[in-house]
Coordinates of C-alpha atoms in Angstrom, one line a residue:
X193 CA 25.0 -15.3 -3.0
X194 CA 23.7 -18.3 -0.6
X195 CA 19.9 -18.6 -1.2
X196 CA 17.4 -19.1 2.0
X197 CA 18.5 -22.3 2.3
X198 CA 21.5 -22.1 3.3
X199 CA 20.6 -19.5 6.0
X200 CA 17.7 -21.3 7.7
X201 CA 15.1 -18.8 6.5
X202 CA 12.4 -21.0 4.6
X203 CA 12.8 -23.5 7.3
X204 CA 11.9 -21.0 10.1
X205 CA 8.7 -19.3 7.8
X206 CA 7.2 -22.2 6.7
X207 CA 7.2 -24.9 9.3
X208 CA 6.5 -23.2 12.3
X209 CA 7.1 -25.3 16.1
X210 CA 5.4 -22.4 18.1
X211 CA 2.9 -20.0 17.7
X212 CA 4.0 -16.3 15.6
X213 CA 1.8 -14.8 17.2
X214 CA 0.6 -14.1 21.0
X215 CA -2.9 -16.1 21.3
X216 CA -3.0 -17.5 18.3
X217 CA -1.9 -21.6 17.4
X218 CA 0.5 -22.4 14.9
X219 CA -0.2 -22.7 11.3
X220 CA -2.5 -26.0 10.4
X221 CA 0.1 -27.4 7.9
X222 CA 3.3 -27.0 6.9
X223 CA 2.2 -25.5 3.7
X224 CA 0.2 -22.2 5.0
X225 CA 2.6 -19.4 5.7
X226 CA -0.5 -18.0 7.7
X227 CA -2.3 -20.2 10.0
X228 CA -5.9 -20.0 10.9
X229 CA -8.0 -16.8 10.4
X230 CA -7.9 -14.7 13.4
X231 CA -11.3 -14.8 15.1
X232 CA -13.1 -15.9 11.6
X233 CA -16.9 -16.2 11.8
X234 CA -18.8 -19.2 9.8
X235 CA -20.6 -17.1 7.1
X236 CA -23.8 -17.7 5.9
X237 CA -25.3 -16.8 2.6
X238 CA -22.5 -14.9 1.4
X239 CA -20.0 -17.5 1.4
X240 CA -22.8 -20.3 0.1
X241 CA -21.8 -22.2 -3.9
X242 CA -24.3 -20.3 -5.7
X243 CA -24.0 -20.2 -9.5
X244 CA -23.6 -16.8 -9.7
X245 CA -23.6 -13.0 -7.2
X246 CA -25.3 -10.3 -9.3
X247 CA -25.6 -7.1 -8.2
X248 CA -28.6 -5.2 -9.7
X249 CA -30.1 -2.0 -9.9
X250 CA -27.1 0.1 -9.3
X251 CA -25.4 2.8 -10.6
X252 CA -22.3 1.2 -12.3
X253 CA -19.2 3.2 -13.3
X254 CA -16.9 0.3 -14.3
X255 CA -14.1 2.5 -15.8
X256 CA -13.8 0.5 -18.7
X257 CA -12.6 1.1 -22.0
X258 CA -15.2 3.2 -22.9
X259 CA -16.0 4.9 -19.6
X260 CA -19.5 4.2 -19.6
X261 CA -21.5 5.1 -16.8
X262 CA -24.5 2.6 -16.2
X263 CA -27.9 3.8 -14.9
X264 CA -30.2 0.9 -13.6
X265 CA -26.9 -1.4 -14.4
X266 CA -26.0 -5.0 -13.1
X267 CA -22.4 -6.8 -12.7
X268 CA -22.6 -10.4 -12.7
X269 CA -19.7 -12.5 -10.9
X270 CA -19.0 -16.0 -11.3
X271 CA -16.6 -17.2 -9.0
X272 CA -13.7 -15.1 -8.6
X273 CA -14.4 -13.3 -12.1
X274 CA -16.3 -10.9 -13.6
X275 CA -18.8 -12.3 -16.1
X276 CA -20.9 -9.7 -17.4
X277 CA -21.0 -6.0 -16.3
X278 CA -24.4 -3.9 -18.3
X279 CA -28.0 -2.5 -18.0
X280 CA -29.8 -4.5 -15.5
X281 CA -32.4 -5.9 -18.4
X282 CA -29.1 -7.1 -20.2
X283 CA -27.3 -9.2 -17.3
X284 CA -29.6 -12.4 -17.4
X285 CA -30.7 -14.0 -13.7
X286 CA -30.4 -17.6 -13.9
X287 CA -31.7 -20.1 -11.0
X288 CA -29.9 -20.5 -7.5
X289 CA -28.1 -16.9 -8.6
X290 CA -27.7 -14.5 -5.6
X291 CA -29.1 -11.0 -5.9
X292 CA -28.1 -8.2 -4.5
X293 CA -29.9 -5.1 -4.6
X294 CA -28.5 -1.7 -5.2
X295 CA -30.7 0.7 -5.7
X296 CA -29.6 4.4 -5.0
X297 CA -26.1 2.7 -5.0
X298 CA -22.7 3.1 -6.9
X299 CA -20.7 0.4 -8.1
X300 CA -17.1 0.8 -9.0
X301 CA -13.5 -1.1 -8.9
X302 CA -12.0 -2.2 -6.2
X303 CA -9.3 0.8 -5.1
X304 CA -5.8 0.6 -5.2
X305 CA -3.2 2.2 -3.4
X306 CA -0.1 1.5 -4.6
X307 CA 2.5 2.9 -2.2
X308 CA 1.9 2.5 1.2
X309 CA 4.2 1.4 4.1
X310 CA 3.6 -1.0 6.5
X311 CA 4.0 -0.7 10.4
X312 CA 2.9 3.0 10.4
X313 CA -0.5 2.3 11.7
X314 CA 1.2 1.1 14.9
X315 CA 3.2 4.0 15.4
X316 CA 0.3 6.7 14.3
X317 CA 1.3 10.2 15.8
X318 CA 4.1 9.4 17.2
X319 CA 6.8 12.2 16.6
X320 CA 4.1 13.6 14.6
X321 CA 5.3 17.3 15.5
X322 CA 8.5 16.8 15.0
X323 CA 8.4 16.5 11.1
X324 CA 12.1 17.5 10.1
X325 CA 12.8 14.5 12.4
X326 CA 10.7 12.2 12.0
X327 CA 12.2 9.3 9.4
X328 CA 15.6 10.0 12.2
X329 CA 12.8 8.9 15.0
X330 CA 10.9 6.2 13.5
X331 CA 13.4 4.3 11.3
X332 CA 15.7 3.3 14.5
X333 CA 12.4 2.1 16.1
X334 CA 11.7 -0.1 13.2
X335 CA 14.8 -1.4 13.3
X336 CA 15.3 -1.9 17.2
X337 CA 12.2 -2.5 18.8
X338 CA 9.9 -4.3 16.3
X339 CA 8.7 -8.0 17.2
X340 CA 7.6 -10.6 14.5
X341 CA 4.6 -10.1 16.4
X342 CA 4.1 -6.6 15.9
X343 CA 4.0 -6.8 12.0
X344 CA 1.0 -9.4 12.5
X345 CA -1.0 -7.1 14.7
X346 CA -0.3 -3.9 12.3
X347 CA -1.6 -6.0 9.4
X348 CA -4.4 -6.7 11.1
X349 CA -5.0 -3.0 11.6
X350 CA -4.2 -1.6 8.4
X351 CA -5.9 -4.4 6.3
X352 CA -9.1 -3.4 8.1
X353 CA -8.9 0.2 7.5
X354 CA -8.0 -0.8 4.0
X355 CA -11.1 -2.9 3.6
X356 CA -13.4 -0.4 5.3
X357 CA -12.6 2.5 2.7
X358 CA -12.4 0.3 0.1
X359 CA -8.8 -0.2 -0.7
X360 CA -9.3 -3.8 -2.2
X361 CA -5.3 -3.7 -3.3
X362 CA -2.8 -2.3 -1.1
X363 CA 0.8 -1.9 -1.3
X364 CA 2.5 -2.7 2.1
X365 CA 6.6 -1.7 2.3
X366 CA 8.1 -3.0 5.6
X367 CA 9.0 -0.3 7.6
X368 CA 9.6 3.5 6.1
X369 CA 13.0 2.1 5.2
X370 CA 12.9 -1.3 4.0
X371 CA 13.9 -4.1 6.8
X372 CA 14.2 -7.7 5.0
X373 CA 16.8 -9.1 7.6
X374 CA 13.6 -11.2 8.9
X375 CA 11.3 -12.1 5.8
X376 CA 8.7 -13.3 9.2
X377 CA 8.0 -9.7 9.2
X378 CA 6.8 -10.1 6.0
X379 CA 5.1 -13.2 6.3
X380 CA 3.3 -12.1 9.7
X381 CA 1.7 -8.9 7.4
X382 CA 0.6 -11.1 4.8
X383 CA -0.9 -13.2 6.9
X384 CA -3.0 -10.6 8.0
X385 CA -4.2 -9.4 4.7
X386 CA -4.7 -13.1 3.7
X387 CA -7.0 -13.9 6.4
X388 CA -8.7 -10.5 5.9
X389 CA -9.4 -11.5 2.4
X390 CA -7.5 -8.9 0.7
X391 CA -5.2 -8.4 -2.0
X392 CA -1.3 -7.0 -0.8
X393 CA 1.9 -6.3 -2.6
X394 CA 4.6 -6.9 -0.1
X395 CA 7.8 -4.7 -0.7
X396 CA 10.8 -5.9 0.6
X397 CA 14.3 -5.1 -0.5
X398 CA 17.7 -3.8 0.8
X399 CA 18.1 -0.4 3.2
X400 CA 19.9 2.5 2.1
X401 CA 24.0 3.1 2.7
X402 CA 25.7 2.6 4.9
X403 CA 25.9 -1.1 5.0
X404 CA 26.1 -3.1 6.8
X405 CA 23.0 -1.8 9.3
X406 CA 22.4 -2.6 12.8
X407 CA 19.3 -4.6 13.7
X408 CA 18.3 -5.6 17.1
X409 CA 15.9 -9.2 16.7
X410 CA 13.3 -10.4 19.6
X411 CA 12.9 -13.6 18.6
X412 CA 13.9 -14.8 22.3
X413 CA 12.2 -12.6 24.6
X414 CA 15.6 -10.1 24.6
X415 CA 17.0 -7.7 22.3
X416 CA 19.9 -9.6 20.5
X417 CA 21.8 -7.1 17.9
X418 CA 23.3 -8.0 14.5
X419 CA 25.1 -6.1 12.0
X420 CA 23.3 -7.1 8.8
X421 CA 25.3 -6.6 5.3
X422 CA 24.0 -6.1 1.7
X423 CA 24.1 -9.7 0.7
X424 CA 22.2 -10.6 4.1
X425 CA 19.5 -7.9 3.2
X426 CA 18.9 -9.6 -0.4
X427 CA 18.8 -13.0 0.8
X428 CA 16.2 -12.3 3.3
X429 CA 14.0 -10.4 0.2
X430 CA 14.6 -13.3 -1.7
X431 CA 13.1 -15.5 1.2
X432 CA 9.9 -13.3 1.4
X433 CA 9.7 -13.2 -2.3
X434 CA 10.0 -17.4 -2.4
X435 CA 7.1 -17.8 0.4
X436 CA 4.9 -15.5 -0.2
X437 CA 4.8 -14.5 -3.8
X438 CA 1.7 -15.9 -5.4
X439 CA 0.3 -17.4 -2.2
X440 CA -3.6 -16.8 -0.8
X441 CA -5.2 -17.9 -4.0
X442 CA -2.4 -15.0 -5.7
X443 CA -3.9 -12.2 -3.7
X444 CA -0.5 -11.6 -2.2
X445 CA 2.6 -11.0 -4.4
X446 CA 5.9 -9.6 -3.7
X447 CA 7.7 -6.9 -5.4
X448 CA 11.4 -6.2 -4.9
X449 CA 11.6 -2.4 -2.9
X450 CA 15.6 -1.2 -2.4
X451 CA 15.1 2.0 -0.5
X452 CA 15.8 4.4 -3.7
X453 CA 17.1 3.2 -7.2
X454 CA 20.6 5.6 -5.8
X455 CA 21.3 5.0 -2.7
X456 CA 24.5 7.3 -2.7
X457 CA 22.7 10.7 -2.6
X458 CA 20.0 11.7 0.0
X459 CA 17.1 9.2 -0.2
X460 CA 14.6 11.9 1.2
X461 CA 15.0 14.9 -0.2
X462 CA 15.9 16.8 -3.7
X463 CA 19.9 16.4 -4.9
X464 CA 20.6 19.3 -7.1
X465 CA 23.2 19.2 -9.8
X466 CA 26.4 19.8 -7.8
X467 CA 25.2 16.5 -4.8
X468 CA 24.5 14.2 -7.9
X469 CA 27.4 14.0 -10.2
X470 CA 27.9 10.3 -10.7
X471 CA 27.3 7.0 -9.8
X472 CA 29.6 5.5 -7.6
X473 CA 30.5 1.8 -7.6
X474 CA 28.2 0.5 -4.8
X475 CA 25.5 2.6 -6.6
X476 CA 26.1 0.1 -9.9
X477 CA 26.6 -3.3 -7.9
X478 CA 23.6 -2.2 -5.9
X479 CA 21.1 -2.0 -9.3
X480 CA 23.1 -5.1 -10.7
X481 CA 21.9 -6.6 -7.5
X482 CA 18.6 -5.9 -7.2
X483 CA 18.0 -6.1 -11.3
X484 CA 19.4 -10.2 -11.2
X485 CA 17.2 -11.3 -7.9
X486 CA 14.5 -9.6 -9.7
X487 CA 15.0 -11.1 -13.0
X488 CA 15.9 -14.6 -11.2
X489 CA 12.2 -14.7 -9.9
X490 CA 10.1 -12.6 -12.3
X491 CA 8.7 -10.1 -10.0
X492 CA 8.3 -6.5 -10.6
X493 CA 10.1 -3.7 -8.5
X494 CA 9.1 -0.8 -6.8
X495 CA 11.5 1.6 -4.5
X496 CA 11.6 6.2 -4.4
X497 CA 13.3 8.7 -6.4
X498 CA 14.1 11.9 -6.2
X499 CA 15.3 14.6 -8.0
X500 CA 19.2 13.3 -9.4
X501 CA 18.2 9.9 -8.6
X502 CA 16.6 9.6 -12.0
X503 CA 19.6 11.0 -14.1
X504 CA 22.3 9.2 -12.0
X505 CA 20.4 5.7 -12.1
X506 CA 20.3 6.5 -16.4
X507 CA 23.9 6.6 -16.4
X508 CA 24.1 2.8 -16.3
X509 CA 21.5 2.2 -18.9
X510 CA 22.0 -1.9 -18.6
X511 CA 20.5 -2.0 -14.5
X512 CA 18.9 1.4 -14.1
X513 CA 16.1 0.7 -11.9
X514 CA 13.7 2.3 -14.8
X515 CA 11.4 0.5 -16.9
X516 CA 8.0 -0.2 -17.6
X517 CA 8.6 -3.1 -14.6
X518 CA 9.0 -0.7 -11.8
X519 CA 7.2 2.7 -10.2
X520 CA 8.6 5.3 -8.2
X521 CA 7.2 7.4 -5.3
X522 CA 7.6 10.9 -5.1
X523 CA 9.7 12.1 -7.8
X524 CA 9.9 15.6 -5.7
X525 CA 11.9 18.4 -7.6
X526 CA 12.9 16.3 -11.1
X527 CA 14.3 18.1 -13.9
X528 CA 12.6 18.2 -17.5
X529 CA 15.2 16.1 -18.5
X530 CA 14.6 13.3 -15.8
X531 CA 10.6 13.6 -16.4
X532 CA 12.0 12.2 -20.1
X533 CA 13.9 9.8 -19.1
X534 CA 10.7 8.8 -17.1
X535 CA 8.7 8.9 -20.3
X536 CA 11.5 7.2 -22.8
X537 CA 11.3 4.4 -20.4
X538 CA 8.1 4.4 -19.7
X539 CA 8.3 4.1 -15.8
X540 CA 5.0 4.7 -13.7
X541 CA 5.0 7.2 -11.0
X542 CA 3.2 7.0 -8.1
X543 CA 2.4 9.7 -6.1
X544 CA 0.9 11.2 -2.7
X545 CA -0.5 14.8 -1.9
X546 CA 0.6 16.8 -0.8
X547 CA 3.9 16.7 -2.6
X548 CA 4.0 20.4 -3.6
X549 CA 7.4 19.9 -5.7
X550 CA 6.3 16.9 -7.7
X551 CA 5.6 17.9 -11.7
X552 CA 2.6 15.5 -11.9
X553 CA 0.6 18.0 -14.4
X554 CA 4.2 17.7 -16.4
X555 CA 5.0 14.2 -16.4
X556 CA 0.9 13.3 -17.0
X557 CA 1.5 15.6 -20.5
X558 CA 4.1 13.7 -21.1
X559 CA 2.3 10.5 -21.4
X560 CA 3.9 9.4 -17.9
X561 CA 1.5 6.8 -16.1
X562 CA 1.0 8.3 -12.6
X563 CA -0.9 7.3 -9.7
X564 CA -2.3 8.8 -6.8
X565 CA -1.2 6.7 -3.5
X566 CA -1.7 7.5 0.7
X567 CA 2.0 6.8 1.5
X568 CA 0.7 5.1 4.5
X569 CA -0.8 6.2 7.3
X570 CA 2.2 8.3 10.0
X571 CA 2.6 10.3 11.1
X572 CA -0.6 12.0 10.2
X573 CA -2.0 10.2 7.2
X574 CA -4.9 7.4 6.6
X575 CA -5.8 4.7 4.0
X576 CA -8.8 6.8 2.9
X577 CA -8.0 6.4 -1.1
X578 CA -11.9 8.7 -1.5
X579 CA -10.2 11.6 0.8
X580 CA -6.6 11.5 -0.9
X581 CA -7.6 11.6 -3.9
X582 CA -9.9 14.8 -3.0
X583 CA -6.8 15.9 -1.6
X584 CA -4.5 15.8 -4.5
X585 CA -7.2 17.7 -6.6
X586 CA -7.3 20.5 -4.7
X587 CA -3.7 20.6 -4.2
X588 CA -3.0 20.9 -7.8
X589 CA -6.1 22.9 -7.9
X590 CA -4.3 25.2 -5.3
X591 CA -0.7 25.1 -7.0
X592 CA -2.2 26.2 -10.5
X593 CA -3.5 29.6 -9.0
X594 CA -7.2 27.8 -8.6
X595 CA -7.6 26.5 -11.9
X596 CA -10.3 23.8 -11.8
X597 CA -10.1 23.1 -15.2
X598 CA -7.1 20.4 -14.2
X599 CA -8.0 17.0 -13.8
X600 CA -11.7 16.8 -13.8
X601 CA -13.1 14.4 -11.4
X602 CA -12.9 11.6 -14.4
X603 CA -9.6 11.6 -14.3
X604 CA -8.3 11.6 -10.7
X605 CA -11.0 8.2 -10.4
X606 CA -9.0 6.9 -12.8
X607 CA -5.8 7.4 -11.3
X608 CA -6.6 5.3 -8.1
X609 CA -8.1 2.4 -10.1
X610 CA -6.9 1.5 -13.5
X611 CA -4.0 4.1 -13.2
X612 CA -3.0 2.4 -10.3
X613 CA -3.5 -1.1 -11.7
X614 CA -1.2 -0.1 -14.4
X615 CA 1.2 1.3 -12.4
X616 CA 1.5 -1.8 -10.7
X617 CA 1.5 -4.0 -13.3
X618 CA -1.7 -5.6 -12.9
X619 CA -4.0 -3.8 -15.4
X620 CA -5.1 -7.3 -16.9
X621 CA -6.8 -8.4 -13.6
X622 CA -8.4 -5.6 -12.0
X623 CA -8.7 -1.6 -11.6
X624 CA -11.7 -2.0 -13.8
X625 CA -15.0 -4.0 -13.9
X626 CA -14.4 -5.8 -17.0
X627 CA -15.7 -9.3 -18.1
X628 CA -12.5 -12.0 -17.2
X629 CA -11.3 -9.1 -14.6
X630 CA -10.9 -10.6 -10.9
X631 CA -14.3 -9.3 -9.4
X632 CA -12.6 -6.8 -7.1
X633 CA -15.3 -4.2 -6.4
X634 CA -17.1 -1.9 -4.0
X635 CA -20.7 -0.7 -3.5
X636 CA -21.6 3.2 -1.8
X637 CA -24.7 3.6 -0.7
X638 CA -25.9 6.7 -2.1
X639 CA -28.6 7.5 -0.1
X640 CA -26.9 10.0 2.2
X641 CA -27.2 14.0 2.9
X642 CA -23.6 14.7 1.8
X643 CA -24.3 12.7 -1.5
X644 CA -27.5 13.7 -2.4
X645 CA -28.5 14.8 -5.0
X646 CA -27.8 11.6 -6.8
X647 CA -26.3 13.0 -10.0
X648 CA -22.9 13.2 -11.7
X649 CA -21.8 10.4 -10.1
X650 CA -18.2 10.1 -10.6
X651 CA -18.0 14.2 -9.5
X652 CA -20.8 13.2 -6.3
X653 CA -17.4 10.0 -6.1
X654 CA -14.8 12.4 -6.1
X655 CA -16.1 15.6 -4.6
X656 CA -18.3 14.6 -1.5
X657 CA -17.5 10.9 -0.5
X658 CA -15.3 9.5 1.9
X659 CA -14.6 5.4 2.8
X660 CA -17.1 5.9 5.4
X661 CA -19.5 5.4 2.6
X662 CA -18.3 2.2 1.6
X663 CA -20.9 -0.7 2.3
X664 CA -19.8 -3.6 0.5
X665 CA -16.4 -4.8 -0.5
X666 CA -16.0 -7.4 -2.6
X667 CA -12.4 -9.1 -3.9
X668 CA -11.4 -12.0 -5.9
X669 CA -15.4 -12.7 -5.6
X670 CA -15.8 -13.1 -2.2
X671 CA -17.7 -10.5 -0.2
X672 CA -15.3 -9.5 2.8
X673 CA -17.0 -6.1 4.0
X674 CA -21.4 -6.2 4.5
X675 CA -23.3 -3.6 5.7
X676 CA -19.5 -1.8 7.0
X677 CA -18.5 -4.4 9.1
X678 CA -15.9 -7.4 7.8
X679 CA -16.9 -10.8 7.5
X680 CA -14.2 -12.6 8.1
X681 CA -12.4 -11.1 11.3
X682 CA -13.6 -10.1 14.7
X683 CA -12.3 -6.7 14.5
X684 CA -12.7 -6.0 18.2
X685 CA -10.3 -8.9 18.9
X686 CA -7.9 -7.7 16.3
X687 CA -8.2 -4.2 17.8
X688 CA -7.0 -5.5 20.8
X689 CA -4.3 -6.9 20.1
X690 CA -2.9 -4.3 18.2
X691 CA -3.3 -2.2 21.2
X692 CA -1.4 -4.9 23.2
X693 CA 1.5 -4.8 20.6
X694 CA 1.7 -0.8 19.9
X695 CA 1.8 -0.5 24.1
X696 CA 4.4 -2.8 24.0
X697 CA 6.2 -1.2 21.4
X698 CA 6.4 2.2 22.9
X699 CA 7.9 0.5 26.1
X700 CA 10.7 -1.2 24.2
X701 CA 11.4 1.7 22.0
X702 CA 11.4 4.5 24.8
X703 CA 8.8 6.1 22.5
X704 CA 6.9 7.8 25.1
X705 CA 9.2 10.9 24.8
X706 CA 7.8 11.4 21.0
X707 CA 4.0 11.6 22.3
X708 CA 3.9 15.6 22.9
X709 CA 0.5 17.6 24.3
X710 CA -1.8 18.5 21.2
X711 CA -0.6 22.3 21.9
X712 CA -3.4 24.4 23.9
X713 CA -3.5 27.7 23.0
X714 CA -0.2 28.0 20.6
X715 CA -0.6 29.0 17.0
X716 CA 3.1 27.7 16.5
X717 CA 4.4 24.2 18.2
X718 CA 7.0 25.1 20.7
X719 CA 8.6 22.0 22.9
X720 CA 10.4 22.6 26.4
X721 CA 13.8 21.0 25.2
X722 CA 15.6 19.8 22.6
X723 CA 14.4 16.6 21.1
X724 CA 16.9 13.8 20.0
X725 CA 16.5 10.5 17.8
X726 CA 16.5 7.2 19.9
X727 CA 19.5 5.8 20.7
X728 CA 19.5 2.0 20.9

């Protein structure tokens, strides 16, 4: 398989003749992916070479090892790690250190949210009453009508609503089905986050059968379609993964995404017995595939599963897309027999409410990692980790006949920080506030009706707050988020252009026809006429 190299692809990405984006100038040197931040302000203190940021007087819940919860504790960051984390009296101030006070405050980590996708805060409601056909909407208008451009401006949106609820991580999977024909898509998202200050796991990786797929590219101005095969789809992952992996001080990484680890059998929806019999031969060249690129670079995988997917992919034991290397979304409707195979391997799950058929109180009592994730934000979601996870709680709260006693408030914290870190591979370097950890972290003000009073903090965490109450964010020690607002980006700049771009994309995409009336007065929707996927 011809590498980017041969196809022009690291040429194109990395040594950029004209601007990527409308308004913007080209990147400074041939050796940033991203060019200049978009509208960056000159920071002050928070950016000045003190010795030290200490943050005192809080109430620290670093999920550790030990799960302490700190009253009156301190965290002590040196650089872009974590140097001491304790009762204030125990975290010594030393000369030209930086305090921060934060009383009637809550430190924790950094969130995670390890399965998201990117490009649907761009396309938000869209078709958002049409459920049964919604991927049959959206997925052509990825793939026709998106613009290098219009991946820039969505990072830019979905980074900031990341950083303002405290998502310090986020997982990022261009398009609902994976498009890697142009690894600038790719690029132009990470860019985004990169500026922001943020850390993102692009996910790139081959579509689902059939192949080849029909693309339509704008590079020009004018839709020009191309039929884009397998070995097309890999070399353009392999592009992203060779630019971007590791790059923005290794806040951005790349993990190989194929659609599903099957892509014979539905890659929605549960297969029962009699749909998923066997693997078929483009099933086993596509997991030989995707197993050697990954190997080939050392990056970790990610893709969805279903019920069959997991017992079909086990049939060919040497390339199953399993492992201890890779999570899976959804798992909807497994078997017992697939939730061992999840366990013998010891695959992480990841997983977003509502998700009624998914075994999580099963596969957790199995000793299977799982995580709690947004899935994005379309048609009708947000990146609000504080809200999903309340979510989730009550869903299994609701689907075991109102039994509260199932995970406690400890445990659901847990499973969108170091659950997720683990699930993602990255449990060494954050999810918790550790000494040596990257100093990923946030700080909640407290001092609000909703969360007073100000006890049981992790239930008070769990129960009652939302991002809203996210004042500080902090990541790889620098402070992007202050008093709610982002320090690096103009945001009402950024705003505007992603206006600019989603207009423009609902005139390329005929998309107008998928924005319905909110539905005055009916109790169920009803539309005037049939509706019908896009045809491009």
């Amino acid at each position: 398989m011809p590498g980017p190299a041969a196809t022009g692809w690291r040429k194109s990405i990395c040594a950029p003749t004209t601007s990527r984006v409308t308004g913007l100038p080209p990147s400074p040197n041939d050796h940033d992916p991203y060019g200049a931040p978009f509208g960056r302000r000159q920071l002050d203190s928070l950016e000045t070479a003190m010795t030290a940021t200490i943050f005192r007087h809080a109430t620290v819940i670093p999920v550790d090892p030990k799960r302490r919860i700190i009253e009156n504790g301190a965290v002590r960051v040196v650089g872009d790690r974590i140097d001491r984390v304790g009762a204030d009296a125990e975290v010594a101030v030393e000369p030209g250190d930086r305090i921060i006070d934060c009383r009637h405050k809550i430190i924790i980590p950094g969130l995670i949210d390890a399965h998201g996708h990117a490009g649907h805060c761009l396309i938000r409601s869209i078709a958002s009453d049409l459920t049964p056909q919604w991927m049959k909407i959206v997925t052509p208008i990825y793939y026709h009508a998106t613009t290098r451009e219009f991946w820039y401006a969505d990072g830019l949106v979905s980074g900031l609503e990341r950083l303002r609820a405290g998502v310090t991580t986020g997982v990022s999977i261009i398009s609902s089905m994976p498009r890697s024909d142009d690894p600038e898509f790719a690029v132009n998202h990470a860019r985004a986050y990169a500026q922001i200050g943020l850390r993102e796991i692009i996910c790139t990786g081959p579509a689902g059968l059939p192949w080849p797929r029909d693309v339509t590219r704008w590079e020009t101005g004018e839709p020009i379609r191309r039929s884009i095969s397998f070995p097309e789809m890999m070399e353009g992952a392999e592009a992203a993964i060779q630019t971007l992996d590791g790059s923005a001080d290794g806040r951005i990484r790349v993990y190989l995404t194929p659609f599903t680890i099957v892509p014979s059998i539905d890659p929605s929806n549960v297969s029962t017995p009699d749909q998923a019999v066997s693997l078929t031969a483009d099933d086993r060249m596509h997991a030989r595939a995707v197993r050697e690129l990954a190997r080939k670079h050392g990056v970790r995988l990610h893709s969805d599963a279903f019920a069959g997917h997991i017992r079909l992919a086990w049939q060919d034991k040497e390339n199953a897309l399993l492992g201890p290397d890779i999570h899976l979304q959804h798992c909807w409707g497994i078997s017992p027999a697939e939730i061992d195979i999840l366990a013998e391997t010891g695959t992480h799950v990841t997983h977003a409410p509502p998700g009624r058929s998914t075994p999580v109180i099963e596969m957790v009592a199995r000793g299977i990692n799982v995580a709690v994730t947004t899935d994005g934000t379309a048609p009708s979601r947000h990146f609000d980790m504080l809200q999903t996870a309340r979510l989730f709680q009550s869903v299994q709260h609701v689907l075991r006949n109102h039994d509260r006693f199932f995970f406690p408030p400890g445990k659901v914290l847990e499973m969108i920080t170091i659950g997720a870190a683990r699930a993602l591979g990255l449990e060494d370097e954050i999810g918790s506030l550790e000494p040596g950890k990257k100093a990923d972290l946030l700080v909640i003000d407290l001092n609000k009706p909703h969360l007073t009073p100000r006890w049981m903090p992790v239930h008070r965490l769990i129960h009652q707050s939302s991002g809203a109450d996210v004042e500080m964010v902090m990541v790889n020690g620098s402070i992007l988020l202050d008093q709610g607002r982002s320090t690096r980006m103009d945001e009402t700049e950024a705003l505007i252009l992603a206006q600019h771009e989603a207009d423009k994309l609902v005139r390329r995409a005929g998309a107008a026809s998928y924005m319905h009336d909110p539905g005055w007065g009916q109790l169920y929707r009803t539309l005037d006429e049939p509706i019908t996927p896009p045809q491009f």
